[in-house]
Coordinates of C-alpha atoms in Angstrom, one line a residue:
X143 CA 0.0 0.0 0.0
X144 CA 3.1 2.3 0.7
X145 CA 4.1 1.2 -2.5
X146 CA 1.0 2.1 -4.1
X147 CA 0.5 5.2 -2.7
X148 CA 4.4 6.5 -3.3
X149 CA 3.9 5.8 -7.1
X150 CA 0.5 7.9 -7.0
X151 CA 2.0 10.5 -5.5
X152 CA 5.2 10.4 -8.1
X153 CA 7.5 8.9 -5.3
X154 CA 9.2 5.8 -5.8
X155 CA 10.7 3.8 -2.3
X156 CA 12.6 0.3 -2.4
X157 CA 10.8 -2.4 -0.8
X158 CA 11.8 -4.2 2.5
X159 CA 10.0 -7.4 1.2
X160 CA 11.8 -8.2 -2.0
X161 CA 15.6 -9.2 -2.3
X162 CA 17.8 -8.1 -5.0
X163 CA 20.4 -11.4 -4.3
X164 CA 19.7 -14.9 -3.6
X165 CA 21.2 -16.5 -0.4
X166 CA 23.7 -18.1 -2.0
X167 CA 25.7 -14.7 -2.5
X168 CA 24.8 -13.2 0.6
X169 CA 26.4 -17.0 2.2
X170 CA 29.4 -15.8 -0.3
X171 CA 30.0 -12.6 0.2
X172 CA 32.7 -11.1 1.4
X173 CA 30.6 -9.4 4.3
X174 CA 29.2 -12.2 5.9
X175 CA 32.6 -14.3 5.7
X176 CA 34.1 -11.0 7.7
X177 CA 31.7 -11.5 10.6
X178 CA 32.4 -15.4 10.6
X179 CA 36.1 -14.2 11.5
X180 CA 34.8 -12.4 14.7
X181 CA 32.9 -15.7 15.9
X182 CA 34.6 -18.1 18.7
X183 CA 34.8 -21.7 18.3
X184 CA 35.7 -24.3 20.9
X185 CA 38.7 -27.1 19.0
X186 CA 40.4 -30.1 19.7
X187 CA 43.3 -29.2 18.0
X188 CA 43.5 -25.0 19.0
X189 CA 41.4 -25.1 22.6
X190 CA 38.1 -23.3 23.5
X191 CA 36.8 -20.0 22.3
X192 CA 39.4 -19.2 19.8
X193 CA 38.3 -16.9 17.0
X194 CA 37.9 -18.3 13.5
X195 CA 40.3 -15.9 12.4
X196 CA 43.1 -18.2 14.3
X197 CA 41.7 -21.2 13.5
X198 CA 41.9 -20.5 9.8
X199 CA 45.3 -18.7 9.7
X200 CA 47.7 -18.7 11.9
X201 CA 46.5 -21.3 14.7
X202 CA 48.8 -21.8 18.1
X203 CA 51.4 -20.2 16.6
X204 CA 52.3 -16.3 16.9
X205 CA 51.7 -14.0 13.6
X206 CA 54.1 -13.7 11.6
X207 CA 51.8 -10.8 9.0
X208 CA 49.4 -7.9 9.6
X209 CA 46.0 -8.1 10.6
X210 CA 44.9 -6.6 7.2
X211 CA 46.8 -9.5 5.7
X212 CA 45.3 -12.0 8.5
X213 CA 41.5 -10.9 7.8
X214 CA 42.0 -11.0 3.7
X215 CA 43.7 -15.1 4.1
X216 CA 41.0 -15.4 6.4
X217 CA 37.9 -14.1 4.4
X218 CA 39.3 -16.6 1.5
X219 CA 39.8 -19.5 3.9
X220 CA 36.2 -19.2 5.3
X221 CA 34.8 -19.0 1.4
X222 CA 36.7 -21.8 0.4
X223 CA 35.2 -24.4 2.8
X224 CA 31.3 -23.4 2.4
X225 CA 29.9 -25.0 -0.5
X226 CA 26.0 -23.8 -0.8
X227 CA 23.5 -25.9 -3.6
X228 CA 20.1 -25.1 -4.4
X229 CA 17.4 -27.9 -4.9
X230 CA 13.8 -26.4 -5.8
X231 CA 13.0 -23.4 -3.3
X232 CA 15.2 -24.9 -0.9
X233 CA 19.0 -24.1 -0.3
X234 CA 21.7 -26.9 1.3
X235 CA 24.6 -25.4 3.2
X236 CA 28.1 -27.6 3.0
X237 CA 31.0 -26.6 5.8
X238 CA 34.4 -28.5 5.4
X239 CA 36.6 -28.8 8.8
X240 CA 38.9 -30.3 10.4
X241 CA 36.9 -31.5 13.3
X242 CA 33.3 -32.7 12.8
X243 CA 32.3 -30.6 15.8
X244 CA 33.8 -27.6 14.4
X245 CA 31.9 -28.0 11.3
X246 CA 28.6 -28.5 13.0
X247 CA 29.2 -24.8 14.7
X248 CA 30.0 -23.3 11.7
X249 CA 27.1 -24.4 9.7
X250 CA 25.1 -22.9 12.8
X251 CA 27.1 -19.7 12.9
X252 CA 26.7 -19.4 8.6
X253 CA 22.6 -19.3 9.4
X254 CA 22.8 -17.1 12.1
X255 CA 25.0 -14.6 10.1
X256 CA 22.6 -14.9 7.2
X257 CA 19.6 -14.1 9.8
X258 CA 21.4 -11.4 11.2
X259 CA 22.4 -10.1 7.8
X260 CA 18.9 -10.4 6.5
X261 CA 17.5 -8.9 9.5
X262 CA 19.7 -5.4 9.5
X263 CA 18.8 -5.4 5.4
X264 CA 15.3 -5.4 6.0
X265 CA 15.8 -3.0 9.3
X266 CA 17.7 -0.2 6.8
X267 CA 15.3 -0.5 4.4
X268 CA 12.5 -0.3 6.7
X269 CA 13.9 2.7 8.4
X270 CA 14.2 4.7 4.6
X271 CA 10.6 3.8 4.4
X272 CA 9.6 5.5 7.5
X273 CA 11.7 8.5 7.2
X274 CA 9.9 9.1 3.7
X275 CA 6.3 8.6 5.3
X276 CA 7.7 11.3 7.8
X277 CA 8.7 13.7 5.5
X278 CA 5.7 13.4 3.1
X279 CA 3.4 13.6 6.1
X280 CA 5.3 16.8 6.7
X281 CA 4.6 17.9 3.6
X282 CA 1.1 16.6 3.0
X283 CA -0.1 18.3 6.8
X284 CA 0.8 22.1 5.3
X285 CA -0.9 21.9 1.9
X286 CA -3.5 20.4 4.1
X287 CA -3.3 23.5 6.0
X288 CA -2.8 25.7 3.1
X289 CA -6.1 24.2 1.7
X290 CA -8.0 24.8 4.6
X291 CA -6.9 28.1 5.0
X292 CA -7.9 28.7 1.5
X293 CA -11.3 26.9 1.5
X294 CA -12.5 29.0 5.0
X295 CA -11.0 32.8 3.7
X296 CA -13.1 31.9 0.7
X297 CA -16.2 31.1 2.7
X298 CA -15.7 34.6 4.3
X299 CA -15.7 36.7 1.2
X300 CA -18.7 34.8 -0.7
X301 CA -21.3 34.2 2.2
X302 CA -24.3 34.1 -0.7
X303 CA -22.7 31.9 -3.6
X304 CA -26.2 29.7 -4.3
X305 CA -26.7 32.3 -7.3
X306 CA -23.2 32.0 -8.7
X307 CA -22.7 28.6 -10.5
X308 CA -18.6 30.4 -10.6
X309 CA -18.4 30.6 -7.4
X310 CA -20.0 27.2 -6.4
X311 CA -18.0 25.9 -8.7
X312 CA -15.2 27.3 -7.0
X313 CA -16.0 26.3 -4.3
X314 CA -16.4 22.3 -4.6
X315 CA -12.8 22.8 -6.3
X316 CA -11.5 24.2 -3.1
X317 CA -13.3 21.4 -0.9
X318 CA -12.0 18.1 -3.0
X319 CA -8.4 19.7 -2.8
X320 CA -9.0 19.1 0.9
X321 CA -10.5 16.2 1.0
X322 CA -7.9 14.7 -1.4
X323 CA -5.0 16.2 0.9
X324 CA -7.2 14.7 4.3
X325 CA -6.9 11.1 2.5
X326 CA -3.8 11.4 1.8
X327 CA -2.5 12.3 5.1
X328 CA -5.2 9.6 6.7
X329 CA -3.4 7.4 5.2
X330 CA 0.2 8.5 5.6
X331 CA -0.2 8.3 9.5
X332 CA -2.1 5.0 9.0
X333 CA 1.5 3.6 7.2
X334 CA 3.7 5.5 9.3
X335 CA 2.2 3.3 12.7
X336 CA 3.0 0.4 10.5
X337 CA 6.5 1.5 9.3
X338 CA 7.0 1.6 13.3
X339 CA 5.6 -1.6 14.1
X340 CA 7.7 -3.3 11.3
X341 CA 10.8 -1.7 12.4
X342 CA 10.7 -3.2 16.1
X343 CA 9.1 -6.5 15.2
X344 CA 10.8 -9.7 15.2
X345 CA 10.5 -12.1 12.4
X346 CA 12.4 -14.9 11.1
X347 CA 13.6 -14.1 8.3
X348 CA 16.0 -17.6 7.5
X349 CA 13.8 -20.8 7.9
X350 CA 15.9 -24.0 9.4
X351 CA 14.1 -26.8 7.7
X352 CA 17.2 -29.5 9.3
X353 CA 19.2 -28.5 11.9
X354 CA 23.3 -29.2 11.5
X355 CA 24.3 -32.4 12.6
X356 CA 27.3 -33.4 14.2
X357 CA 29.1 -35.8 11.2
X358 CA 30.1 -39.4 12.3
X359 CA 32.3 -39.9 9.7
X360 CA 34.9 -38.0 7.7
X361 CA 34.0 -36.8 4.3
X362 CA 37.5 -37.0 3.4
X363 CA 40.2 -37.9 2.1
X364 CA 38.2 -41.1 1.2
X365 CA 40.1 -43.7 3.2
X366 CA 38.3 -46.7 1.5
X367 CA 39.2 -45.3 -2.1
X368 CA 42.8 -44.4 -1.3
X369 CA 43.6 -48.0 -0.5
X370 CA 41.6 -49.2 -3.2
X371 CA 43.7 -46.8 -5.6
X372 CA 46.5 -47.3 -3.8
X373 CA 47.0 -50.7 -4.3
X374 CA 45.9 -50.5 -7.8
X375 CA 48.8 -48.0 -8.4
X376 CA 50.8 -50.3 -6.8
X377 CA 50.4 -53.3 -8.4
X378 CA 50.5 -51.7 -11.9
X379 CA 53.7 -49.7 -10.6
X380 CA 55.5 -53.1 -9.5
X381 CA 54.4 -55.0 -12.9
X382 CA 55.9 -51.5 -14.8
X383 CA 59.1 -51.9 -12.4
X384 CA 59.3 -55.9 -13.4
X385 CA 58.8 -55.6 -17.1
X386 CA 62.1 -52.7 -17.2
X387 CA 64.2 -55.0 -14.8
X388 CA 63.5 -57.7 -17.5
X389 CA 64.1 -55.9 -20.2
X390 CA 67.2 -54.5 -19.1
X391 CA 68.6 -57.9 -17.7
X392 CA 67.9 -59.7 -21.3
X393 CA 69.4 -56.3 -22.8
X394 CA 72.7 -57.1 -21.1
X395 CA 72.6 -60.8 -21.4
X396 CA 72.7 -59.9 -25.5
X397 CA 75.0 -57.4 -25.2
X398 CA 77.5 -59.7 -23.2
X399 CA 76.9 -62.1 -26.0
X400 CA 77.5 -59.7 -28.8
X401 CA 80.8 -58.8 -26.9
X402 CA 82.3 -62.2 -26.4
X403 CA 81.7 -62.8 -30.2
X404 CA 83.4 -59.8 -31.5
X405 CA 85.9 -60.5 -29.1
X406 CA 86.6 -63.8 -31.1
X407 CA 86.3 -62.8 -34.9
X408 CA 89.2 -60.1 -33.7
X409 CA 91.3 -62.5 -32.1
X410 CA 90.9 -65.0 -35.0
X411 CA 91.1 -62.0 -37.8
X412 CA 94.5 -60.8 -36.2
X413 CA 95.7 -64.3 -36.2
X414 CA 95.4 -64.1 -40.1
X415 CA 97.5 -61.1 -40.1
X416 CA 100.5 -62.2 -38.3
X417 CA 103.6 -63.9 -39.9
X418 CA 103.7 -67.4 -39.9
X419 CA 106.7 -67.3 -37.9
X420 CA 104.5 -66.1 -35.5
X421 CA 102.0 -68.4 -35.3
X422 CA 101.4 -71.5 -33.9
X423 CA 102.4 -75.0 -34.8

């Protein structure tokens, strides 16, 4: 109705009802990874209530770069282990950790940023509503004034108008400029009580159809597989290693042979050569 009655009056206002994004890039935004970084988190590995910001970059140890430098590694870090797929109407959020526990409080913290960022959207843009209401109300009550200042000096002057189709005429233009103006500002204050009441009223605004659960099993590295591969690679490795071994022992058993023959045709060919006082009798 605000809407509606902006546009009459040659105002237009954004709505607090309708997103311009979809949850997956508020989930991937830089914005709501920043306030991730702020959250505390309770490890096996780093000890309770540790920010995520250590967690994800620089751990037990002290650091070594600049907090700018810190928050950008971490904003990547906390981007590059949510994964967020759509099916229908319905959005499925994916955290990747190191501990299963840790991933079940991130998921939780994700929807909680993505309530609270939905939340202070809707709040800001609620707000702009109300302070236009204001001001057009503002507006709206001194032509209404105006009008009605106009309408009751004219009643003054022109006590007789019933024989003047001008000035009855006049008149009824004066009248429905004041009652337009009272309708308008009826329903101005009518919105701006609702503008209030939406401002301060609590609504959830990110729907939890299944809660995060705590995983009781790793979703990688794929144990089962690596052995599988494993010993696939090395078998097929070994057989590789067996055939080259092979090869290279019947390579040298022919080259030995090649040898010992060339050895002989140059002993017997220099015999040919030699004197016969040299040779054998």
């Amino acid at each position: 109705q605000v809407l509606g009655l902006a546009t009459q009056l040659g105002f237009s206002i954004p709505s607090s009802s309708v997103l311009q994004w979809s949850y997956t890039d508020v989930i991937k935004s830089r914005t709501l990874a920043r306030g991730m970084l702020d959250r505390k988190f309770d490890t096996e590995k780093y000890g309770t209530q540790k920010s995520l910001l250590q967690i994800l970059t620089y751990g037990s140890d002290e650091p070594i770069v600049g907090l700018d430098t810190l928050i950008n590694n971490g904003i990547g870090a906390v981007q590059g282990i949510i994964e967020v797929s759509t099916s229908g109407s319905m959005y499925e959020l994916e955290i990747s950790a190191f501990e299963p526990k840790l991933a079940a409080d991130m998921a939780r913290a994700v929807m909680e940023e993505l309530d609270k960022h939905q939340r202070d959207y809707n709040a800001r843009k609620t707000a702009g509503t109300r302070q236009f209401i204001e001001e057009r109300l503002l507006a709206t009550e001194s032509e209404l004034e105006k009008a009605e200042e106009a309408l009751k000096l004219f009643r003054e002057r022109n006590r007789s108008i019933f024989e003047s189709p001008q000035l009855q005429l006049e008149q009824e233009r004066l009248g429905r400029d004041v009652a337009v103006l009272i309708g308008v500002f009826t329903t101005l204050k009518q919105q701006l009580e609702t503008a209030k009441i939406e401002e301060v009223k609590e609504s959830d605004y990110v729907i939890i159809l299944d809660t995060p659960d705590i995983p009781l099993y790793p979703d990688k590295p794929k144990k089962k597989r690596m052995v599988i591969l494993a010993g696939i690679l090395g078998i097929g490795l070994g057989m590789i290693l067996a055939f080259i071994k092979e090869f290279v022992k019947n390579r040298d058993e022919e080259e030995r042979e090649k040898l010992s023959e060339v050895k002989s045709l140059i002993i017997k060919n220099i015999s040919n050569f030699l004197p016969q006082r040299f040779k054998k009798t």
